[in-house]
């Protein structure tokens, strides 16, 4: 292919470490920790209009690759869309996946450390799952059957001579404290929280909060909330979608503001904004009452992406496709963009998608992407945008006005996931806990952290012992109560993107020292490495009306999902939350739409 424009594109060299991306670990996902500086720079060139002057199509004499389907985005949605499309078309159609990262997977990627002689895997973002039933007629059910993924798992063994502790199996179950029947959580209370002196209290719900510094009124209200007493209209999602979550908690249910404050960090992380800016329908779904704990693969849902890619590209994993081998087996990168019917092209930032002559019935879609410092074109009979709306609205050049207006109503929030490789976790053991939670006052790094009891295989079986290495994971939302959802998202991204790796590392080390020094923690001695995974648009924010619409108008997500012409829209955000179930569902839907056009 010949370069159409000599437009220099920064941000596609996967090598090197900068003070934004920071240390990125080892293995297939080294230099692919979250939105790295190269990926971010390339995407912001699109946002800022630096590719707007591109020719709408390649010149007539341009030697342009042609595909039956181009999929923009190599996350779980794009990979599942390719799988379904190949199944529907008998594997005879040519499909190209263009992905802007050094490796596929989207937010379902993993971090890898080697601490001494111990290999450790941790998720960059997406991590929890429930194994489907063997006969489940769902995309994930089919994936499990086709790939031989087991339904039951062996976990790291715990030495019976040690005191009994309960571990989360993922990185979410410990967050709201509702799973104290299954996870031991130590809560940190400072003087600003009303404590006489900084102190720890483990499993505060088991004795009805008597060891907490909350006022009697707050304790009574928190206990009512936790038991579900006073909850109203839980069976009316349409009503809940019309109001904000803070109004629901404090006005409709009558809980005191301390309930909102206690649950706010969970809402701010998983919902993206404060309780006064998110719909009650979303907030209600963030309260966990289930006794069933979700699992996490060692590297989170990266394993699902790896299996999908392995189905699309034979030979991608030379070490074999067994469940054990796939946890750590290395990818053969030469296979990704090979000669098969499905190709995955990494470090390719799509900058323009449009129908030929801006005519949706032309039957041709021109796609331009930036790679290795040049702009290149491919031609497709159909395109699936398996990307988020924050970039789709900039990339699809002939987007209809109604869809553009709908996209303008979407707001997004960032999140930061930090995996801290520890040489030991004796400090948590002394607290009789495997997770910690603190009262976020807006100055802290996150609000909780935990270690997992990991799934093990013959190829991955690190020790579980307080004197052995492990990964401590922090999930951090970046929200500002009192502002609009859009303002909170914008301000949170500014914080996320303007803070260097060095500064975040300093904050994490200092905060851990301040909280855990009294139980023997020393950051200089006990931390081996820190990987930051920055996600600028981790959550689509479910503002009131997001799910069902307001004032008799359809919700924007329904307008967007219709697509137009030969362009299908697929992303988990159309369900209101980015997760593997929505990614698989919309990937399958879009593939079926495209296959029906042939």
Coordinates of C-alpha atoms in Angstrom, one line a residue:
X1 CA 0.0 0.0 0.0
X2 CA 1.1 3.5 -0.8
X3 CA 0.7 6.3 1.7
X4 CA -2.1 8.7 0.7
X5 CA -0.9 11.5 2.9
X6 CA 2.4 12.0 4.5
X7 CA 0.7 13.0 7.8
X8 CA 3.0 12.3 10.7
X9 CA 1.3 10.3 13.4
X10 CA 2.9 10.1 16.8
X11 CA 1.9 7.5 19.2
X12 CA 2.4 4.1 17.5
X13 CA 5.8 3.0 18.8
X14 CA 5.0 0.2 21.4
X15 CA 8.5 0.4 22.7
X16 CA 9.9 2.7 25.4
X17 CA 8.5 3.9 28.7
X18 CA 7.3 7.4 29.3
X19 CA 6.3 9.1 32.5
X20 CA 2.6 9.0 31.6
X21 CA 2.3 5.3 30.8
X22 CA 5.0 4.2 33.3
X23 CA 6.1 0.7 34.0
X24 CA 4.0 -1.8 32.2
X25 CA 5.1 -5.2 33.2
X26 CA 6.2 -8.2 31.1
X27 CA 4.6 -10.5 28.6
X28 CA 2.2 -10.0 25.7
X29 CA 0.7 -6.9 27.4
X30 CA 3.9 -5.1 28.2
X31 CA 3.5 -1.5 26.8
X32 CA -0.2 -2.0 26.6
X33 CA -1.4 -0.9 30.1
X34 CA -4.6 0.9 29.7
X35 CA -4.7 4.0 27.5
X36 CA -1.0 4.6 27.1
X37 CA 0.5 7.9 25.9
X38 CA 0.9 6.7 22.2
X39 CA -2.7 5.5 22.1
X40 CA -4.0 8.6 23.8
X41 CA -2.0 10.9 21.5
X42 CA -3.3 9.2 18.3
X43 CA -6.9 9.3 19.5
X44 CA -6.7 13.0 20.5
X45 CA -5.5 13.9 17.0
X46 CA -8.8 12.5 15.8
X47 CA -10.8 14.3 18.4
X48 CA -9.0 17.6 17.6
X49 CA -9.8 17.4 13.9
X50 CA -6.2 16.9 12.7
X51 CA -7.5 14.4 10.1
X52 CA -10.5 16.3 9.0
X53 CA -8.9 17.4 5.7
X54 CA -8.2 13.9 4.5
X55 CA -9.6 13.0 1.0
X56 CA -13.0 11.3 1.4
X57 CA -11.7 8.3 -0.5
X58 CA -8.4 7.0 -1.9
X59 CA -7.4 8.1 -5.4
X60 CA -8.5 6.0 -8.3
X61 CA -5.0 4.6 -8.8
X62 CA -4.5 3.7 -5.2
X63 CA -3.9 0.0 -4.5
X64 CA -6.4 -0.4 -1.7
X65 CA -7.1 -3.6 0.3
X66 CA -10.8 -4.7 0.0
X67 CA -12.7 -6.6 2.7
X68 CA -16.2 -7.9 3.1
X69 CA -16.2 -6.5 6.6
X70 CA -14.0 -4.1 8.6
X71 CA -14.5 -4.1 12.3
X72 CA -13.2 -0.9 14.1
X73 CA -12.1 -1.9 17.6
X74 CA -10.4 -5.1 18.8
X75 CA -12.1 -5.4 22.2
X76 CA -14.5 -8.1 23.2
X77 CA -17.2 -6.6 21.1
X78 CA -15.2 -6.5 17.9
X79 CA -13.7 -10.0 18.5
X80 CA -17.2 -11.5 19.1
X81 CA -18.6 -9.7 16.1
X82 CA -15.9 -11.3 13.9
X83 CA -16.5 -14.7 15.4
X84 CA -20.2 -14.5 14.8
X85 CA -19.8 -13.1 11.3
X86 CA -17.5 -15.9 10.3
X87 CA -19.9 -18.5 11.6
X88 CA -22.8 -17.0 9.7
X89 CA -20.9 -16.7 6.4
X90 CA -19.2 -20.1 6.6
X91 CA -15.8 -18.6 7.1
X92 CA -15.6 -17.6 3.5
X93 CA -15.7 -13.8 3.9
X94 CA -12.6 -11.6 4.5
X95 CA -12.7 -9.6 7.7
X96 CA -10.2 -7.1 9.0
X97 CA -10.1 -5.9 12.6
X98 CA -8.4 -2.5 13.1
X99 CA -7.4 -1.8 16.7
X100 CA -5.5 1.2 18.0
X101 CA -3.7 -0.6 20.8
X102 CA -0.5 -2.8 20.6
X103 CA -2.7 -5.8 21.5
X104 CA -6.3 -6.7 21.2
X105 CA -8.7 -7.0 24.2
X106 CA -9.9 -3.5 24.9
X107 CA -10.4 -3.1 28.7
X108 CA -10.2 -6.9 29.0
X109 CA -6.4 -7.1 29.1
X110 CA -4.0 -8.2 31.8
X111 CA -0.9 -7.1 33.6
X112 CA 2.0 -9.4 34.3
X113 CA 4.7 -9.2 37.0
X114 CA 7.6 -11.4 37.9
X115 CA 8.4 -10.9 41.6
X116 CA 11.5 -13.0 42.5
X117 CA 10.6 -16.4 41.1
X118 CA 6.9 -15.8 41.2
X119 CA 4.8 -15.0 38.0
X120 CA 1.7 -12.9 38.8
X121 CA -1.3 -12.0 36.6
X122 CA -3.8 -9.3 37.3
X123 CA -6.6 -7.7 35.3
X124 CA -6.3 -4.2 33.8
X125 CA -10.0 -3.6 34.1
X126 CA -12.8 -6.1 33.1
X127 CA -12.4 -9.1 35.4
X128 CA -15.5 -10.7 36.9
X129 CA -17.5 -13.5 35.3
X130 CA -20.0 -16.3 36.2
X131 CA -19.5 -19.6 34.4
X132 CA -22.5 -20.3 32.2
X133 CA -24.5 -23.4 32.4
X134 CA -23.1 -26.1 30.1
X135 CA -26.2 -25.9 27.8
X136 CA -26.5 -22.1 28.0
X137 CA -27.8 -20.6 24.7
X138 CA -25.7 -17.5 25.0
X139 CA -22.5 -16.2 23.3
X140 CA -20.4 -16.9 26.4
X141 CA -22.1 -20.3 26.7
X142 CA -21.0 -21.1 23.1
X143 CA -17.5 -19.8 23.7
X144 CA -17.1 -22.1 26.8
X145 CA -18.3 -25.1 24.9
X146 CA -16.3 -24.5 21.7
X147 CA -13.0 -23.7 23.6
X148 CA -13.3 -26.3 26.3
X149 CA -13.2 -23.7 29.1
X150 CA -14.0 -25.4 32.4
X151 CA -17.1 -24.6 34.5
X152 CA -15.4 -25.4 37.8
X153 CA -12.1 -24.2 39.1
X154 CA -9.2 -25.0 41.4
X155 CA -8.2 -22.1 43.6
X156 CA -4.9 -21.2 45.4
X157 CA -4.5 -23.4 48.4
X158 CA -4.4 -21.9 51.9
X159 CA -2.2 -23.4 54.6
X160 CA -4.4 -24.8 57.4
X161 CA -1.8 -23.8 60.0
X162 CA -2.5 -20.1 59.3
X163 CA -5.5 -18.3 60.6
X164 CA -8.6 -18.7 58.5
X165 CA -9.2 -15.8 56.1
X166 CA -11.8 -15.3 53.4
X167 CA -10.8 -14.0 50.0
X168 CA -12.6 -12.3 47.2
X169 CA -12.4 -14.2 44.0
X170 CA -12.5 -11.1 41.9
X171 CA -11.8 -7.4 42.3
X172 CA -15.4 -6.2 42.9
X173 CA -17.0 -8.4 45.6
X174 CA -15.1 -6.6 48.4
X175 CA -16.1 -3.1 47.5
X176 CA -19.5 -2.3 49.1
X177 CA -19.0 -4.5 52.2
X178 CA -22.2 -6.5 51.5
X179 CA -20.2 -9.7 51.0
X180 CA -18.8 -9.9 54.5
X181 CA -20.1 -13.4 54.6
X182 CA -17.5 -14.3 52.0
X183 CA -14.7 -11.7 52.3
X184 CA -12.8 -10.3 55.2
X185 CA -12.7 -6.5 54.8
X186 CA -10.7 -4.1 57.1
X187 CA -12.1 -0.5 57.3
X188 CA -9.9 2.4 58.0
X189 CA -11.3 5.3 60.0
X190 CA -9.5 8.6 60.4
X191 CA -10.2 11.5 62.8
X192 CA -12.0 13.3 60.0
X193 CA -14.4 10.3 60.0
X194 CA -15.2 10.9 63.7
X195 CA -12.7 8.4 65.1
X196 CA -10.8 9.4 68.2
X197 CA -7.6 8.3 66.5
X198 CA -6.8 6.5 63.2
X199 CA -7.8 2.9 63.5
X200 CA -8.9 -0.3 61.7
X201 CA -12.1 -2.3 62.2
X202 CA -12.6 -5.6 60.4
X203 CA -16.0 -6.8 59.1
X204 CA -18.0 -3.9 60.6
X205 CA -21.4 -5.2 59.6
X206 CA -21.2 -8.4 61.6
X207 CA -21.8 -6.5 64.9
X208 CA -24.1 -3.8 63.4
X209 CA -21.4 -1.1 63.1
X210 CA -20.8 -0.8 66.8
X211 CA -17.0 -0.4 66.2
X212 CA -17.5 2.4 63.8
X213 CA -17.4 6.2 64.5
X214 CA -20.7 6.8 62.8
X215 CA -23.5 8.6 64.7
X216 CA -26.4 6.5 66.1
X217 CA -28.7 8.0 63.5
X218 CA -26.2 7.2 60.7
X219 CA -25.8 3.6 62.0
X220 CA -29.5 3.0 62.1
X221 CA -30.0 4.4 58.6
X222 CA -27.0 2.4 57.2
X223 CA -28.3 -0.8 58.7
X224 CA -31.8 -0.2 57.2
X225 CA -30.2 0.4 53.8
X226 CA -28.1 -2.7 54.0
X227 CA -31.2 -4.8 55.0
X228 CA -33.2 -3.2 52.2
X229 CA -35.7 -1.7 54.7
X230 CA -37.4 1.4 53.3
X231 CA -36.4 0.7 49.7
X232 CA -39.2 1.7 47.4
X233 CA -40.1 1.3 43.7
X234 CA -37.4 -1.3 43.2
X235 CA -39.8 -3.1 40.7
X236 CA -40.4 0.1 38.7
X237 CA -37.2 0.7 36.6
X238 CA -38.9 3.3 34.5
X239 CA -39.5 5.5 37.5
X240 CA -36.0 4.9 38.8
X241 CA -34.6 5.9 35.4
X242 CA -36.3 9.3 35.7
X243 CA -34.7 10.4 39.0
X244 CA -31.1 10.7 40.4
X245 CA -29.8 8.2 42.9
X246 CA -29.3 10.7 45.7
X247 CA -32.9 11.8 45.5
X248 CA -34.0 8.2 45.6
X249 CA -31.9 7.3 48.7
X250 CA -32.5 10.4 50.8
X251 CA -36.0 11.7 49.7
X252 CA -37.9 8.6 48.5
X253 CA -36.3 6.0 50.9
X254 CA -35.6 8.5 53.7
X255 CA -32.1 7.4 54.4
X256 CA -29.7 9.8 55.9
X257 CA -26.9 11.5 53.8
X258 CA -24.4 9.2 55.4
X259 CA -25.8 6.3 53.4
X260 CA -25.2 8.3 50.2
X261 CA -21.7 9.1 51.4
X262 CA -20.9 5.5 52.3
X263 CA -22.0 4.1 48.9
X264 CA -20.7 7.1 46.9
X265 CA -17.3 5.7 46.1
X266 CA -18.8 2.5 44.6
X267 CA -21.2 4.6 42.6
X268 CA -18.4 6.9 41.5
X269 CA -16.3 4.0 40.3
X270 CA -18.9 1.7 38.7
X271 CA -21.3 4.4 37.6
X272 CA -18.7 7.1 36.9
X273 CA -20.2 10.0 38.8
X274 CA -21.7 11.0 42.1
X275 CA -25.1 9.9 43.2
X276 CA -26.7 13.2 42.4
X277 CA -25.8 12.9 38.7
X278 CA -26.7 9.3 38.0
X279 CA -30.1 7.6 37.6
X280 CA -31.5 5.7 40.5
X281 CA -32.0 2.7 38.1
X282 CA -28.2 2.5 37.8
X283 CA -27.5 3.1 41.4
X284 CA -29.8 0.4 42.5
X285 CA -27.9 -2.1 40.4
X286 CA -24.7 -1.2 42.2
X287 CA -25.9 -2.6 45.5
X288 CA -24.9 -6.3 45.8
X289 CA -27.1 -8.7 47.8
X290 CA -26.2 -11.9 46.2
X291 CA -24.6 -14.7 48.1
X292 CA -23.0 -16.0 44.9
X293 CA -19.5 -14.7 44.3
X294 CA -18.2 -14.1 40.8
X295 CA -14.9 -15.5 39.7
X296 CA -12.0 -13.8 38.0
X297 CA -9.6 -15.5 35.6
X298 CA -6.0 -14.8 36.7
X299 CA -5.6 -12.0 34.1
X300 CA -9.3 -11.1 34.3
X301 CA -11.4 -11.2 31.2
X302 CA -8.3 -11.0 29.0
X303 CA -8.7 -14.8 28.7
X304 CA -12.1 -14.4 26.9
X305 CA -10.4 -12.1 24.4
X306 CA -7.5 -14.5 24.0
X307 CA -9.9 -17.4 23.3
X308 CA -11.9 -15.4 20.8
X309 CA -8.7 -14.3 18.9
X310 CA -7.5 -17.9 18.9
X311 CA -10.7 -19.0 17.2
X312 CA -10.3 -16.3 14.6
X313 CA -6.6 -16.9 13.8
X314 CA -5.3 -20.5 13.8
X315 CA -1.8 -20.9 15.2
X316 CA -2.0 -17.6 17.2
X317 CA -1.0 -19.4 20.4
X318 CA 1.8 -21.9 19.5
X319 CA 1.8 -23.2 23.1
X320 CA -1.7 -24.7 22.6
X321 CA -5.2 -23.8 23.5
X322 CA -5.8 -25.7 26.7
X323 CA -7.3 -23.7 29.6
X324 CA -4.0 -24.0 31.5
X325 CA -1.8 -23.0 28.6
X326 CA -3.9 -20.1 27.6
X327 CA -3.4 -18.3 30.9
X328 CA 0.2 -17.6 30.1
X329 CA 0.9 -18.9 26.6
X330 CA 2.5 -16.3 24.4
X331 CA 1.0 -14.9 21.2
X332 CA 2.8 -15.3 17.9
X333 CA 2.4 -11.7 16.6
X334 CA 3.3 -12.7 13.1
X335 CA 0.0 -14.5 12.8
X336 CA -2.2 -11.5 13.7
X337 CA -2.2 -9.8 10.3
X338 CA -1.5 -12.9 8.2
X339 CA -3.2 -14.4 5.1
X340 CA -6.3 -15.9 6.8
X341 CA -9.9 -14.9 6.3
X342 CA -9.7 -12.8 9.6
X343 CA -6.8 -10.4 10.2
X344 CA -6.2 -8.3 13.3
X345 CA -4.1 -5.1 12.6
X346 CA -2.7 -3.5 15.8
X347 CA -1.5 0.0 16.3
X348 CA -4.0 1.1 13.7
X349 CA -6.0 4.1 14.7
X350 CA -9.1 4.6 12.5
X351 CA -9.5 8.3 11.6
X352 CA -12.3 8.2 9.1
X353 CA -15.2 5.9 8.1
X354 CA -17.7 7.0 5.5
X355 CA -19.9 5.6 2.7
X356 CA -18.6 6.2 -0.8
X357 CA -19.8 9.7 -1.9
X358 CA -21.5 9.9 1.5
X359 CA -24.2 7.7 0.0
X360 CA -25.5 5.0 2.5
X361 CA -26.8 2.9 -0.4
X362 CA -23.5 2.9 -2.3
X363 CA -22.5 -0.5 -0.9
X364 CA -19.0 0.7 -0.3
X365 CA -17.4 2.1 2.9
X366 CA -14.0 3.8 2.8
X367 CA -12.0 3.5 6.0
X368 CA -8.8 5.5 6.7
X369 CA -6.5 4.6 9.5
X370 CA -3.2 5.9 10.9
X371 CA -0.3 3.5 11.2
X372 CA 3.5 3.8 11.4
X373 CA 3.3 7.5 10.6
X374 CA 1.1 7.2 7.5
X375 CA -2.5 7.4 6.6
X376 CA -3.8 4.2 4.8
X377 CA -7.1 3.2 3.3
X378 CA -9.1 0.0 3.1
X379 CA -12.4 -0.5 1.4
X380 CA -15.2 -2.6 2.8
X381 CA -18.7 -3.8 1.9
X382 CA -19.7 -3.2 5.5
X383 CA -18.3 -1.8 8.7
X384 CA -19.0 -2.6 12.4
X385 CA -18.0 0.2 14.8
X386 CA -17.1 -1.8 17.9
X387 CA -15.9 1.3 19.6
X388 CA -17.2 3.7 22.1
X389 CA -19.4 6.7 21.2
X390 CA -16.8 9.2 22.3
X391 CA -14.7 8.3 19.2
X392 CA -17.4 6.9 16.9
X393 CA -19.0 10.4 16.6
X394 CA -15.6 11.8 15.4
X395 CA -14.6 8.9 13.1
X396 CA -17.9 8.3 11.2
X397 CA -17.8 11.3 8.9
X398 CA -21.3 10.9 7.3
X399 CA -23.1 10.2 10.6
X400 CA -26.8 11.2 10.3
X401 CA -27.9 14.2 12.3
X402 CA -30.2 12.2 14.6
X403 CA -27.4 9.8 15.5
X404 CA -24.9 12.7 16.1
X405 CA -27.4 14.4 18.4
X406 CA -27.9 11.2 20.3
X407 CA -24.2 10.7 20.7
X408 CA -23.8 14.3 21.9
X409 CA -26.1 13.3 24.8
X410 CA -23.7 10.5 25.9
X411 CA -21.3 11.4 28.7
X412 CA -18.3 9.3 29.9
X413 CA -16.3 9.0 33.0
X414 CA -12.7 7.8 33.5
X415 CA -11.4 5.1 35.9
X416 CA -7.9 4.2 37.0
X417 CA -6.9 0.6 37.9
X418 CA -3.6 0.2 39.7
X419 CA -2.0 -3.2 40.2
X420 CA 0.6 -3.2 42.9
X421 CA 3.0 -6.2 43.0
X422 CA 3.8 -6.9 46.7
X423 CA 6.7 -9.0 47.9
X424 CA 4.5 -10.0 50.8
X425 CA 1.1 -9.1 52.4
X426 CA 1.8 -9.8 56.0
X427 CA 0.3 -6.3 56.9
X428 CA -3.1 -7.4 55.7
X429 CA -2.8 -10.7 57.5
X430 CA -2.2 -8.8 60.7
X431 CA -5.5 -7.0 60.2
X432 CA -7.3 -10.3 59.7
X433 CA -8.3 -9.1 56.3
X434 CA -7.8 -9.7 52.6
X435 CA -9.3 -6.4 51.5
X436 CA -9.2 -2.8 52.8
X437 CA -11.7 0.0 52.6
X438 CA -11.4 3.6 53.6
X439 CA -13.8 6.6 53.7
X440 CA -12.9 8.6 50.5
X441 CA -13.0 12.3 51.2
X442 CA -11.9 13.3 47.7
X443 CA -8.1 13.3 48.5
X444 CA -7.5 9.6 48.7
X445 CA -6.3 7.3 46.0
X446 CA -9.4 5.2 45.4
X447 CA -11.5 3.8 48.3
X448 CA -10.6 0.1 48.4
X449 CA -8.0 -2.4 47.6
X450 CA -7.9 -6.2 47.7
X451 CA -6.0 -9.4 46.9
X452 CA -7.6 -12.3 45.2
X453 CA -7.6 -16.1 45.8
X454 CA -6.8 -16.8 42.2
X455 CA -7.9 -19.6 39.9
X456 CA -4.9 -21.9 39.4
X457 CA -3.8 -24.3 36.7
X458 CA -0.7 -26.5 36.1
X459 CA 0.8 -23.6 34.2
X460 CA -0.2 -20.9 36.8
X461 CA -0.1 -21.7 40.5
X462 CA 1.5 -18.9 42.5
X463 CA 1.7 -19.4 46.3
X464 CA -1.0 -17.9 48.6
X465 CA 0.8 -17.0 51.8
X466 CA 1.2 -13.7 53.7
X467 CA 5.0 -13.9 53.2
X468 CA 4.8 -14.5 49.5
X469 CA 4.3 -12.2 46.5
X470 CA 0.8 -11.2 45.4
X471 CA -1.0 -8.4 43.5
X472 CA -2.9 -5.8 45.5
X473 CA -5.5 -4.0 43.2
X474 CA -6.9 -0.5 43.5
X475 CA -9.9 0.6 41.5
X476 CA -10.4 4.4 41.5
X477 CA -13.2 6.5 40.2
X478 CA -12.6 10.2 39.5
X479 CA -15.8 12.2 40.3
X480 CA -16.8 15.5 41.8
X481 CA -20.2 15.7 43.6
X482 CA -22.3 18.7 42.8
X483 CA -21.3 19.1 39.1
X484 CA -23.2 17.9 36.1
X485 CA -22.3 14.4 34.7
X486 CA -20.5 16.0 31.8
X487 CA -18.4 18.3 34.0
X488 CA -17.6 15.4 36.3
X489 CA -16.4 13.3 33.4
X490 CA -14.3 16.1 31.9
X491 CA -12.8 17.1 35.2
X492 CA -12.0 13.5 36.1
X493 CA -10.3 12.9 32.7
X494 CA -8.2 16.1 33.3
X495 CA -7.0 14.7 36.6
X496 CA -6.4 11.3 35.1
X497 CA -4.4 12.6 32.1
X498 CA -2.5 15.4 33.8
X499 CA -1.0 13.3 36.6
X500 CA 2.3 11.7 35.8
X501 CA 3.1 8.1 36.6
X502 CA 5.7 9.3 39.0
X503 CA 3.2 11.3 40.9
X504 CA 0.6 8.5 41.1
X505 CA 3.4 6.1 42.3
X506 CA 4.3 8.6 45.0
X507 CA 0.7 9.0 46.1
X508 CA 0.1 5.2 46.2
X509 CA 3.3 4.6 48.2
X510 CA 2.6 7.4 50.6
X511 CA -1.0 6.5 51.2
X512 CA -0.2 2.8 51.8
X513 CA 2.6 3.9 54.2
X514 CA 0.2 6.2 56.1
X515 CA -2.5 3.5 56.4
X516 CA -0.5 0.4 56.9
X517 CA 2.7 1.4 58.7
X518 CA 1.2 0.5 62.1
X519 CA 0.8 -3.1 60.9
X520 CA 4.4 -3.4 59.6
X521 CA 4.1 -2.2 56.0
X522 CA 7.2 -0.5 54.5
X523 CA 6.7 0.6 50.8
X524 CA 10.4 0.6 50.1
X525 CA 10.7 -3.0 51.3
X526 CA 7.4 -4.5 50.4
X527 CA 6.4 -3.0 47.0
X528 CA 8.1 -4.6 43.9
X529 CA 6.3 -2.7 41.1
X530 CA 3.2 -0.7 40.2
X531 CA 1.3 -0.7 36.9
X532 CA -1.3 2.0 36.2
X533 CA -4.1 1.3 33.8
X534 CA -5.8 4.6 32.8
X535 CA -9.1 4.4 31.1
X536 CA -10.3 7.8 29.9
X537 CA -13.9 6.7 29.0
X538 CA -14.3 3.6 31.2
X539 CA -18.0 4.2 31.9
X540 CA -20.9 5.6 29.9
X541 CA -22.8 7.6 32.5
X542 CA -26.4 6.6 33.0
X543 CA -27.9 10.0 33.7
X544 CA -31.6 10.1 34.4
X545 CA -33.4 9.1 31.2
X546 CA -30.5 7.2 29.7
X547 CA -32.2 3.9 29.6
X548 CA -35.8 4.7 28.7
X549 CA -35.7 8.4 27.6
X550 CA -37.4 11.5 28.9
X551 CA -40.4 13.5 28.0
X552 CA -41.7 10.8 25.6
X553 CA -38.5 10.8 23.5
X554 CA -36.7 7.6 22.8
X555 CA -33.3 7.2 24.6
X556 CA -30.3 8.0 22.5
X557 CA -28.9 4.5 22.9
X558 CA -31.8 3.1 20.8
X559 CA -31.2 5.7 18.1
X560 CA -27.5 4.9 18.0
X561 CA -28.0 1.1 18.0
X562 CA -29.9 1.3 14.6
X563 CA -26.8 2.2 12.7
X564 CA -27.2 3.4 9.1
X565 CA -26.4 2.3 5.6
X566 CA -23.6 -0.2 5.7
X567 CA -22.3 0.8 9.1
X568 CA -23.5 -1.1 12.2
X569 CA -23.0 0.2 15.7
X570 CA -21.9 -2.2 18.4
X571 CA -20.7 -1.5 21.9
X572 CA -21.6 -2.7 25.4
X573 CA -22.3 1.0 26.4
X574 CA -25.6 0.6 24.6
X575 CA -26.7 -1.5 27.6
X576 CA -25.6 1.3 29.9
X577 CA -22.5 -0.5 31.2
X578 CA -19.4 -1.7 29.5
X579 CA -19.0 -5.4 30.4
X580 CA -18.5 -8.7 28.6
X581 CA -22.2 -9.6 28.5
X582 CA -23.2 -6.5 26.7
X583 CA -20.1 -6.6 24.5
X584 CA -20.9 -10.1 23.4
X585 CA -24.6 -9.4 22.9
X586 CA -24.0 -6.3 20.7
X587 CA -21.2 -7.9 18.9
X588 CA -23.5 -10.8 17.9
X589 CA -26.3 -8.4 17.0
X590 CA -24.2 -6.3 14.7
X591 CA -22.6 -9.3 13.0
X592 CA -26.1 -10.7 12.3
X593 CA -27.2 -7.3 10.9
X594 CA -24.2 -7.2 8.6
X595 CA -24.5 -10.8 7.4
X596 CA -28.1 -10.1 6.5
X597 CA -27.1 -7.4 4.1
X598 CA -25.2 -9.8 1.8

